Short mmCIF file of C-alpha atoms and ligand atoms in Angstrom, two decimals:
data_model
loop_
_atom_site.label_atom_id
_atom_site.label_comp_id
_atom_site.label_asym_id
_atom_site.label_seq_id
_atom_site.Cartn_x
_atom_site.Cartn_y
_atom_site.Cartn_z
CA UNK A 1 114.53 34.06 -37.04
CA UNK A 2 114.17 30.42 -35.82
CA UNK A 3 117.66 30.13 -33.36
CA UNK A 4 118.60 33.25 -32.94
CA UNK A 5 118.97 34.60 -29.30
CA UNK A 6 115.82 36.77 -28.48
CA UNK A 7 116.04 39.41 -25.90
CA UNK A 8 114.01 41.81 -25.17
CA UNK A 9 111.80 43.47 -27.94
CA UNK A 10 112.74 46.66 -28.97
CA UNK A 11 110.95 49.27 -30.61
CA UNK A 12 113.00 52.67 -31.45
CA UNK A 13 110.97 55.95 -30.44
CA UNK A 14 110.95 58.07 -33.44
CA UNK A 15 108.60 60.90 -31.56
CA UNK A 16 111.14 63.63 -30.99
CA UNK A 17 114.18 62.54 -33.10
CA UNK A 18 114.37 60.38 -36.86
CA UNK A 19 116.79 58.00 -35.28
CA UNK A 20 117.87 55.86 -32.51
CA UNK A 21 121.46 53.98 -32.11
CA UNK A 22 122.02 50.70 -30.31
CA UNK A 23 124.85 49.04 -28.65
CA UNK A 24 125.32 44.95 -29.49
CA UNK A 25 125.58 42.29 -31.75
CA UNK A 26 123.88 43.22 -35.17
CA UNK A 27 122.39 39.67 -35.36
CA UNK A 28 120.75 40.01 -31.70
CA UNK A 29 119.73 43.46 -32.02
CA UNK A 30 118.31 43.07 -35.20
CA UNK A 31 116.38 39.87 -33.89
CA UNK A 32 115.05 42.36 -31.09
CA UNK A 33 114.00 44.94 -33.64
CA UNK A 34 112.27 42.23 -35.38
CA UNK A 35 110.67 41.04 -31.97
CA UNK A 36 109.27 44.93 -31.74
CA UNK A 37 107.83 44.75 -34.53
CA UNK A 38 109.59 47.57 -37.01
CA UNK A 39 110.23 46.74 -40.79
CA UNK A 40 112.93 48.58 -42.33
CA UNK A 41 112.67 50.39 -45.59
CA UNK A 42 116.67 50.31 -46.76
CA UNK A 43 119.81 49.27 -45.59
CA UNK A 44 122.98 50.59 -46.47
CA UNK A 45 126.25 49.21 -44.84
CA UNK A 46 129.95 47.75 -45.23
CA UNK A 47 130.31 44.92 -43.17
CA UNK A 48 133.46 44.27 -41.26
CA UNK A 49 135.85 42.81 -43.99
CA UNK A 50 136.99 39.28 -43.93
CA UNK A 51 140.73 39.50 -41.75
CA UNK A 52 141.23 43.04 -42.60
CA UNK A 53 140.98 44.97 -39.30
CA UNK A 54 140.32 44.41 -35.70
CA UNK A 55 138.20 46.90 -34.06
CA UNK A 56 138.14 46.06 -30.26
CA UNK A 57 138.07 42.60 -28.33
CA UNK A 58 134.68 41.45 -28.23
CA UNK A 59 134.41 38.23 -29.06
CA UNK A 60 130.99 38.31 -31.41
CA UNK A 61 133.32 40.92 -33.48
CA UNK A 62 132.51 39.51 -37.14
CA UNK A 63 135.48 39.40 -39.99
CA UNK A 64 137.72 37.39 -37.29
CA UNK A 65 136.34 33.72 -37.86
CA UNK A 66 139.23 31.21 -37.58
CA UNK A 67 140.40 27.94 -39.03
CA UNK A 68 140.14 26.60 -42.91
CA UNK A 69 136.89 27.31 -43.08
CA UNK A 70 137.14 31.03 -41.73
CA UNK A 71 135.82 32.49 -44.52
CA UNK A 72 132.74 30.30 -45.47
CA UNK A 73 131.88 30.74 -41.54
CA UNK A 74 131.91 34.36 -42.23
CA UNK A 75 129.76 34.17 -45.38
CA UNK A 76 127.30 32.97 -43.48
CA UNK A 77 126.95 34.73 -40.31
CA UNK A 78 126.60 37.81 -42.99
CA UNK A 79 123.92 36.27 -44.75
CA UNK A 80 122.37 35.51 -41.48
CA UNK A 81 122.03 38.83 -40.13
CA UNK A 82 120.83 39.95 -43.47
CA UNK A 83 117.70 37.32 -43.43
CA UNK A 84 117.27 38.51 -39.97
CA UNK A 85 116.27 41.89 -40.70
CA UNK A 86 112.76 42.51 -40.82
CA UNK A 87 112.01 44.62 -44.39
CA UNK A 88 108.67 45.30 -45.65
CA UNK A 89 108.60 43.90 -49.39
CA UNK A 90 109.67 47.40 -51.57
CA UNK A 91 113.11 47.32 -49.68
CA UNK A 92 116.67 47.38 -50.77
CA UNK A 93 119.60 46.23 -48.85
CA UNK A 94 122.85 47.99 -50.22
CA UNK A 95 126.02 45.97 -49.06
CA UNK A 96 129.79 47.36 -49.75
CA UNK A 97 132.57 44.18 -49.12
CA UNK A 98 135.90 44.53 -49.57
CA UNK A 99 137.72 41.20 -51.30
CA UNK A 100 140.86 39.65 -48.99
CA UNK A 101 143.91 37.65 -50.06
CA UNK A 102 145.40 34.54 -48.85
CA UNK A 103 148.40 33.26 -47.34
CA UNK A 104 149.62 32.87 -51.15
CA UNK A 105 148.62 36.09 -52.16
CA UNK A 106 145.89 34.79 -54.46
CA UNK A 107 141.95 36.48 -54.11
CA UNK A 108 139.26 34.56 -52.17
CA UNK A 109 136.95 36.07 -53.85
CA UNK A 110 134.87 37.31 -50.68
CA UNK A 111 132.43 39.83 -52.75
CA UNK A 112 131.43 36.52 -55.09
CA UNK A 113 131.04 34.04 -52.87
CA UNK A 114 128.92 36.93 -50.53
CA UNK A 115 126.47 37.16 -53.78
CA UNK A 116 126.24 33.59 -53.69
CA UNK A 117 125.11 33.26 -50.51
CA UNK A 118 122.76 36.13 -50.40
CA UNK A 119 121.38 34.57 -53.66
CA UNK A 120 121.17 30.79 -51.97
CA UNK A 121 119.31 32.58 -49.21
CA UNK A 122 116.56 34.13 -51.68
CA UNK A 123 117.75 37.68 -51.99
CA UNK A 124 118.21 38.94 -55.82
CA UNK A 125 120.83 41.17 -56.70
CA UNK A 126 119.82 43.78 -58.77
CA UNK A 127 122.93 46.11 -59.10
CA UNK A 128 126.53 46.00 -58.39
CA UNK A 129 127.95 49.45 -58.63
CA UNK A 130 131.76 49.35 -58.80
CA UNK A 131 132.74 51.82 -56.19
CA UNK A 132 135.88 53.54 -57.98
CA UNK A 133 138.20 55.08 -55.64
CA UNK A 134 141.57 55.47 -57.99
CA UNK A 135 141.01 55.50 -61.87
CA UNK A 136 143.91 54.82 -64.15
CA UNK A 137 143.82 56.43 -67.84
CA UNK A 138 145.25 55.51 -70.82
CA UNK A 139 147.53 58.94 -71.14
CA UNK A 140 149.00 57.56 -67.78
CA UNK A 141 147.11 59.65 -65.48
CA UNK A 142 144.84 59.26 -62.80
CA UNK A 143 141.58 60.73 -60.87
CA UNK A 144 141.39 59.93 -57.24
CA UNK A 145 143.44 57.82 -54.91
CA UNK A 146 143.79 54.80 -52.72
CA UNK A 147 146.21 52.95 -50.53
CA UNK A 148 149.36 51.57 -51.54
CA UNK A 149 149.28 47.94 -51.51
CA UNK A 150 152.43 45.99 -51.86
CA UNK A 151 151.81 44.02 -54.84
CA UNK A 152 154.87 41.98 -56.39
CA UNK A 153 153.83 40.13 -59.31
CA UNK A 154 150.19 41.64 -59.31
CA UNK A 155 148.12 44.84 -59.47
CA UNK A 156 147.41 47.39 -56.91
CA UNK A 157 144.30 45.46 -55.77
CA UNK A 158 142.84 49.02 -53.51
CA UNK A 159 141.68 50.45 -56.36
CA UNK A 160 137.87 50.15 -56.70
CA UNK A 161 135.41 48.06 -54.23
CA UNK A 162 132.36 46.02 -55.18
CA UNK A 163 128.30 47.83 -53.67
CA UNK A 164 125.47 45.72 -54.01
CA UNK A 165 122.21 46.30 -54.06
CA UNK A 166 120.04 43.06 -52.85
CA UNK A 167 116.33 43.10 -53.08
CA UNK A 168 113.49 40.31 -51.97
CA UNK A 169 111.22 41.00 -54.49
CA UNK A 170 112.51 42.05 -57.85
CA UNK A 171 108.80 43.11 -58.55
CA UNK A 172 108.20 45.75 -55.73
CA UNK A 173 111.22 47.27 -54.95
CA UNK A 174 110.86 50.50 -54.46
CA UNK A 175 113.36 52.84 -56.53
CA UNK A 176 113.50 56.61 -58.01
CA UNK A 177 115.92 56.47 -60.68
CA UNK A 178 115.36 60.24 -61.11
CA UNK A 179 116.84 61.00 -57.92
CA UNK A 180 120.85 59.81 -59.75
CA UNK A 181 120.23 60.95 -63.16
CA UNK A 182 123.26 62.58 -64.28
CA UNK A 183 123.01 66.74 -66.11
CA UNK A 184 122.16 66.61 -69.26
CA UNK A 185 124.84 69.19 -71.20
CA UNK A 186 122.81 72.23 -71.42
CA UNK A 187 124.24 73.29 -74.74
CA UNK A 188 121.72 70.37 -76.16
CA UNK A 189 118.98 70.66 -74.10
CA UNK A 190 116.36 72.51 -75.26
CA UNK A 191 112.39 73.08 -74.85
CA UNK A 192 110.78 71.41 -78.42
CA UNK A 193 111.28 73.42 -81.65
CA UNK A 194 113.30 76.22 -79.10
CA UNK A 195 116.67 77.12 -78.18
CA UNK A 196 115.28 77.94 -75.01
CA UNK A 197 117.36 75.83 -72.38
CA UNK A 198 115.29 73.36 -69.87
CA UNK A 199 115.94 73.91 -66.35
CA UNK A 200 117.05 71.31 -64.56
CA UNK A 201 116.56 70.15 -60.74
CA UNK A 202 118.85 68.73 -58.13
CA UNK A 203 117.07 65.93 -56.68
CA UNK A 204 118.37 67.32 -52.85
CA UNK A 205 120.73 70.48 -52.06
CA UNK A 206 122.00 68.71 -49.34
CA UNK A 207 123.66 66.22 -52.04
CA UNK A 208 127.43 66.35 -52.51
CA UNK A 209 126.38 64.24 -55.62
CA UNK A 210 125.23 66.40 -58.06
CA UNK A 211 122.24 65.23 -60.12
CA UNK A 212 119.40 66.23 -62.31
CA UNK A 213 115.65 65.12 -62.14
CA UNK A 214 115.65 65.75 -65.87
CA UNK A 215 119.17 64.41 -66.81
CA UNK A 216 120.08 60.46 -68.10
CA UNK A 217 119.83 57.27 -66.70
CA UNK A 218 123.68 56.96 -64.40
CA UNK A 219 125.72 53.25 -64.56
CA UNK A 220 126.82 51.63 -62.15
CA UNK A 221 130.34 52.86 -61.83
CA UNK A 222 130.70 55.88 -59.29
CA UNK A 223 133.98 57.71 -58.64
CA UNK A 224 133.70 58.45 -54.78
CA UNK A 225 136.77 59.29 -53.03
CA UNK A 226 137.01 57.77 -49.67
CA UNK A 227 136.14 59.38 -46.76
CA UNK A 228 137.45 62.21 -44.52
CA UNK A 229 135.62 61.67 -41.58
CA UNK A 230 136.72 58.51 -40.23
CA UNK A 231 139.28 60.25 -37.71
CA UNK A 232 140.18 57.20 -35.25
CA UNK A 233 137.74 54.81 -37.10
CA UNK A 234 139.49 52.93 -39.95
CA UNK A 235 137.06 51.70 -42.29
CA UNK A 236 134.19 54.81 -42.27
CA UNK A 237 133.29 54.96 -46.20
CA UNK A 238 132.20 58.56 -47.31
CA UNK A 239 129.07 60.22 -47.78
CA UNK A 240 129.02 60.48 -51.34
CA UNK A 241 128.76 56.58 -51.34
CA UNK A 242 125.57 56.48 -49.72
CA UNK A 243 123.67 59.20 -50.61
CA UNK A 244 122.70 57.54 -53.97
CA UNK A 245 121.38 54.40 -52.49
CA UNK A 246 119.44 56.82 -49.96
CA UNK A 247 117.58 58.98 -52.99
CA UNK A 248 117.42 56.13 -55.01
CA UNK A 249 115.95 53.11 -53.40
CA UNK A 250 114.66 54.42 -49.77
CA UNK A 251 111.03 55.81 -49.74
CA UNK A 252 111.16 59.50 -48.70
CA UNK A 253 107.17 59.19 -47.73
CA UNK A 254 105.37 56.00 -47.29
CA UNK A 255 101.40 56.15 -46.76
CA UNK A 256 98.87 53.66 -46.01
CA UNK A 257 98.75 52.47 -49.17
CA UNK A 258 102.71 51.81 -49.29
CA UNK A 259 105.53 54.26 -50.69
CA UNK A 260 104.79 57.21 -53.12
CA UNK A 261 105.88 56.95 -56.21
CA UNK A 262 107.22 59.23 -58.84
CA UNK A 263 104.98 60.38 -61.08
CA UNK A 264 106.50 61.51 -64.67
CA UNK A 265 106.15 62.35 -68.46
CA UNK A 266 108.31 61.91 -70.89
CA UNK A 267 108.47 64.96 -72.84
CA UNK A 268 110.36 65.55 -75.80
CA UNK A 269 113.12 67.91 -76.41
CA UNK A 270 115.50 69.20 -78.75
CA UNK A 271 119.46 69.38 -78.96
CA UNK A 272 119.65 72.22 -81.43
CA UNK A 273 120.91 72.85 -84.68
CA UNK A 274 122.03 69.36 -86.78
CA UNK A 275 120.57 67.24 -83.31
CA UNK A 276 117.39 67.09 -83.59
CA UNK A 277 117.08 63.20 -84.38
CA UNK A 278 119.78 60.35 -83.98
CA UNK A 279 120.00 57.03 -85.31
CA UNK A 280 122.26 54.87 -83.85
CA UNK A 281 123.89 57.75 -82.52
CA UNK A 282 124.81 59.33 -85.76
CA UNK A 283 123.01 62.49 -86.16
CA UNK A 284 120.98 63.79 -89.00
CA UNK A 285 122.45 61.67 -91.40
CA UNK A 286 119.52 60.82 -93.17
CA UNK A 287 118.04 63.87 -93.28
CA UNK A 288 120.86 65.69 -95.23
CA UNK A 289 120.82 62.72 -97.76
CA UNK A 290 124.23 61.21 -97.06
CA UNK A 291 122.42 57.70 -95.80
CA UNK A 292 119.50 55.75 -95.96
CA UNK A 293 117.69 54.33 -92.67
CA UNK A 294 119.02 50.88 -94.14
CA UNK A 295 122.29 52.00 -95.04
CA UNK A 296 123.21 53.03 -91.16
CA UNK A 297 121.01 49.31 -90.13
CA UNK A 298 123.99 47.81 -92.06
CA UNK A 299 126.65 49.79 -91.49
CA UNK A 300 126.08 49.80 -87.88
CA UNK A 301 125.15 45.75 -87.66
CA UNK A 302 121.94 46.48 -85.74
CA UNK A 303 118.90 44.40 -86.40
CA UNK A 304 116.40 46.54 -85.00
CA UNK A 305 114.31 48.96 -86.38
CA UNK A 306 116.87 51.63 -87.13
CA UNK A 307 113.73 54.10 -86.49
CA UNK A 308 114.59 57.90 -85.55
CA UNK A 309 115.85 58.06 -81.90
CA UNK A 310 113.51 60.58 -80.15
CA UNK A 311 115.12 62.51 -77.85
CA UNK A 312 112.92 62.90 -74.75
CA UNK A 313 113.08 63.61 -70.77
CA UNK A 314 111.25 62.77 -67.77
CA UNK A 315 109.31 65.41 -66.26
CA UNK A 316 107.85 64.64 -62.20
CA UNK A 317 104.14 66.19 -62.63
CA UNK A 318 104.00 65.14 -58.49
CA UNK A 319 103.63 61.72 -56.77
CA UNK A 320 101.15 59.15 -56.20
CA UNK A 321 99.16 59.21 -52.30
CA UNK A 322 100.26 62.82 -52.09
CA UNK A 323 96.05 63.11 -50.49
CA UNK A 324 97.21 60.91 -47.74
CA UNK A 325 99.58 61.24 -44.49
CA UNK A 326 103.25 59.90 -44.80
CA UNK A 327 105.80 58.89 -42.60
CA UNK A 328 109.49 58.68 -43.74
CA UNK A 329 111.24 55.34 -44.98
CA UNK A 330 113.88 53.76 -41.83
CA UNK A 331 117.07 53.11 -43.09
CA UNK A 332 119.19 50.61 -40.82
CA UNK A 333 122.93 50.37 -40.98
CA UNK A 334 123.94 46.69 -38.52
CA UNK A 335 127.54 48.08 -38.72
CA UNK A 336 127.24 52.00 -37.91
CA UNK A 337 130.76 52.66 -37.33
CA UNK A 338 131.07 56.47 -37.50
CA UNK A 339 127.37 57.01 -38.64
CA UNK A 340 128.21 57.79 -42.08
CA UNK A 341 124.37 56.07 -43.09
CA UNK A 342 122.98 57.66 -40.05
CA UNK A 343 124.10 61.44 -41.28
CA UNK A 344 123.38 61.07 -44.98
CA UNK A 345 119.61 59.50 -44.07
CA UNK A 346 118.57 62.00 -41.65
CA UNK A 347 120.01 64.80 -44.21
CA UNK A 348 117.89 63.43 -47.10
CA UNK A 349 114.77 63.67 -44.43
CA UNK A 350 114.98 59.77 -43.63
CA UNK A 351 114.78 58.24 -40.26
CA UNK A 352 117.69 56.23 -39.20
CA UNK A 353 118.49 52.87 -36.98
CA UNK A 354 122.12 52.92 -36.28
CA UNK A 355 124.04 49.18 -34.55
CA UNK A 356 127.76 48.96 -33.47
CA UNK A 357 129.05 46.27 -31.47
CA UNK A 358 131.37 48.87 -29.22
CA UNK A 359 130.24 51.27 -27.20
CA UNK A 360 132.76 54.39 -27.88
CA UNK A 361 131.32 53.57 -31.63
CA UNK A 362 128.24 54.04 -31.12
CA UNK A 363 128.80 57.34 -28.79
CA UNK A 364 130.19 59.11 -32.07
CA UNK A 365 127.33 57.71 -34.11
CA UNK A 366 124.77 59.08 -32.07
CA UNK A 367 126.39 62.63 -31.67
CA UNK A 368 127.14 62.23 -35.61
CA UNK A 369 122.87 61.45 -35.79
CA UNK A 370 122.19 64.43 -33.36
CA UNK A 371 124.37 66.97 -34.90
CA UNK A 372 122.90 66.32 -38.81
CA UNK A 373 119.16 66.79 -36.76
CA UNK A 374 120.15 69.67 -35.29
CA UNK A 375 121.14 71.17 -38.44
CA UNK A 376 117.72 70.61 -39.92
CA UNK A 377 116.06 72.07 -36.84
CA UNK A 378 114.27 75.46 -37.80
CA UNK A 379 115.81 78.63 -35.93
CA UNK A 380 114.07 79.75 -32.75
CA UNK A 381 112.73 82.78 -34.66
CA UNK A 382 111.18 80.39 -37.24
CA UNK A 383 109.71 78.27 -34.50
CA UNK A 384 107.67 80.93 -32.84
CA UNK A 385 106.56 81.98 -36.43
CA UNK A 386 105.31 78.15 -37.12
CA UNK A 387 103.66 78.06 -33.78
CA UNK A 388 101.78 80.97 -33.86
CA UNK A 389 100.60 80.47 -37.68
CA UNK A 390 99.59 76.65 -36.27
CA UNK A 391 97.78 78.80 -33.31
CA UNK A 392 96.05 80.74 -35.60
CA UNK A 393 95.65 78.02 -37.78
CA UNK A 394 93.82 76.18 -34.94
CA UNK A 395 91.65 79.21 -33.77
CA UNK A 396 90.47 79.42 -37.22
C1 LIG B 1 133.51 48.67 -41.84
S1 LIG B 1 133.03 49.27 -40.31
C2 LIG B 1 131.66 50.30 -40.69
C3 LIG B 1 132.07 51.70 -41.01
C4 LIG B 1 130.93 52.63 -41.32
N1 LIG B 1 130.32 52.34 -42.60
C5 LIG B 1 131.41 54.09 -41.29
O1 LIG B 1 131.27 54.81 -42.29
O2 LIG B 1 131.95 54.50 -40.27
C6 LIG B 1 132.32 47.87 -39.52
C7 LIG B 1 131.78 48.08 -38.13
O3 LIG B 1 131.17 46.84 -37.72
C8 LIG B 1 131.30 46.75 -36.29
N2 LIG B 1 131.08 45.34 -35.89
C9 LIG B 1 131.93 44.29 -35.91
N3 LIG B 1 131.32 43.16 -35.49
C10 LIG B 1 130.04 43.49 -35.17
C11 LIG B 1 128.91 42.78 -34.67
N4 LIG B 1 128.97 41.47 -34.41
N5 LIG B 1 127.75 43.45 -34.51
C12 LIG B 1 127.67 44.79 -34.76
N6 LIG B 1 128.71 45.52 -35.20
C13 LIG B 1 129.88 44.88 -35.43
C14 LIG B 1 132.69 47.30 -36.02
O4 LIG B 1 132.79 47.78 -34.69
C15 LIG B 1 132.82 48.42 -37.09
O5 LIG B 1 132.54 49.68 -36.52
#
């Protein structure tokens, strides 16, 4: 990117291990990366927040810019870094930012004016997932937790925390809904005309998310608890968080002729006795005689059709390119911290670029990177099995 400090060009070695971890500025390295030539696939991160913590005394740390216009200066070194890193055009940039108050206790609204910025620089924003972390009902209670914030006059304002999902080009970014499809209830999910049940399929078993290949479309608000694993770290976000955006948006194989896709049929199914067909969500109505079509298009105030609702799921039949070699999508995280991208990425068979400004950071993040390969290295026994068959495989 034109002014930005080049050094020398780096390009990671992915020939014995899916990742590589580098000490430095995120706008530098990532200008280096660029200079090597690599194009990233994802990125998932959380940024330093805007005056919230101070992680060492390095003075390129971002989140500690000064003066009245502190936080417009930190805006935009964000939305710097993020133009400096070198994506091929299917990729998705997933960004978590915590909001900040002033002085006066009032919101700067740091997430908006972030979305603003990313927007004037020509990214498009194509979710925003409210990351829930402490959900009040109405019968008083509540699921999860987060930190106690004094807050005279105000609410709790730790409560949930904005992810975004920027794109460059609405048109060819590369996603897999099926991969965060939520279970369908398997008391109404059954083979056509049966009350045999259809199986469903996790997208990973290395998930702590559970999903379904064959289950609905998910929103956009997730209930992740924070994370566990950010022992001397401060601001490490959890795993659950990021495996989504990993399965969803990263290309597990990508072949000459770009990513493979999903390839699916929608197949219909039924929900058993008195659910076979739906409109506007009221079942069977018409076909016991209590309504007409139009009497449920007026009592519900729809304008459309008010045709049957056909109950149907997608099926994966395979993917597209599967006839050609792949190599894994690169996810990059310009804020590592503890590794939490690194770990989930290399679990769901990714390959990983990990920055941290500070050294002792990025020590943890590799051994964080290493340990989650290790744990998808095949036993010894295994090994010798694979290499013989590949011997005989050879001699044949
Ligand atoms: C919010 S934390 C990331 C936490 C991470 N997601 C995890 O789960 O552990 C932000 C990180 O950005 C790093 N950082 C701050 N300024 C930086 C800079 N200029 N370049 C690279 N990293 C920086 C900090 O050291 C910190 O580890």
């Amino acid at each position: 990117m034109k002014g930005t400090p080049l050094g020398t060009p780096l390009s990671p070695d992915f020939s014995t291990k899916p990742y590589a971890v580098y000490t430095g500025d995120a706008l530098e390295t990532v200008s280096d990366l660029a200079a090597g030539g690599i194009k990233f696939d994802c990125v998932v991160t959380s940024p330093p927040y805007f005056h919230q913590r101070k992680y060492g005394e390095d003075g390129k740390e971002i989140g500690q810019e000064k003066g009245k216009n502190g936080v417009n200066l930190f805006i935009e070194t964000l939305v710097t870094i993020f133009k400096a890193i070198p994506v091929n055009p299917w990729a998705n940039l997933w960004i978590n930012i915590g909001n900040k108050r002033g002085p006066d206790g009032t919101l700067m609204g740091v997430p908006s004016r972030f979305v603003i910025g990313m927007q004037d620089a020509g990214f498009y924003l194509m979710d925003d997932v409210v990351w829930a972390k402490e959900v009040v009902l109405v019968d008083g209670t509540t699921v999860g937790h987060c930190m106690i914030e004094p807050a005279n006059g105000r609410l709790n304002g730790n409560g949930w925390e904005p992810f975004y999902r920027f794109v460059i080009n609405p048109k060819r970014a590369w996603s897999d809904t099926c991969a965060v499809r939520i279970p369908r209830d398997a008391a109404h999910f059954f083979h056509e005309g049966t009350i045999n049940p259809v199986e469903q399929h996790p997208y990973s078993d290395e998930m702590g998310c559970v999903t379904s290949l064959e289950g609905r479309n998910t929103t956009n608000v997730w209930h992740v608890g924070t994370s566990r694993k950010g022992k001397n770290h401060f601001a490490a976000y959890s795993e659950e968080l990021v495996e989504r955006p990993i399965a969803m948006t990263c290309p597990q194989w990508i072949t000459e002729n770009g990513p493979r896709e999903r390839v699916l049929e929608q197949v219909v199914y039924s929900e058993g006795a008195r659910k076979s067909k739906r409109i506007f969500g009221q079942y069977s109505l018409v076909d016991s005689g209590q309504h007409t079509e139009e009497s449920l298009q007026k009592k519900s105030g729809r304008m459309d059709s008010a045709r049957h609702y056909i109950s149907r799921y997608p099926r994966t039949k395979g993917w597209t390119h599967e006839d050609k070699p792949a190599t894994s999508g690169i996810v990059l995280d310009p804020f590592g911290g503890t590794g939490t991208t690194g770990a989930v990425a290399i679990r769901l068979g990714r390959r990983f670029i990990g920055i941290d400004l500070y050294q002792d950071v990025t020590e943890r993040m590799e051994k964080r990177c290493q340990d989650e390969w290790e744990k998808r290295q095949p036993e010894p026994s295994q090994q010798i099995e694979r290499s013989d068959s590949s011997e005989r495989a050879a001699t044949n």
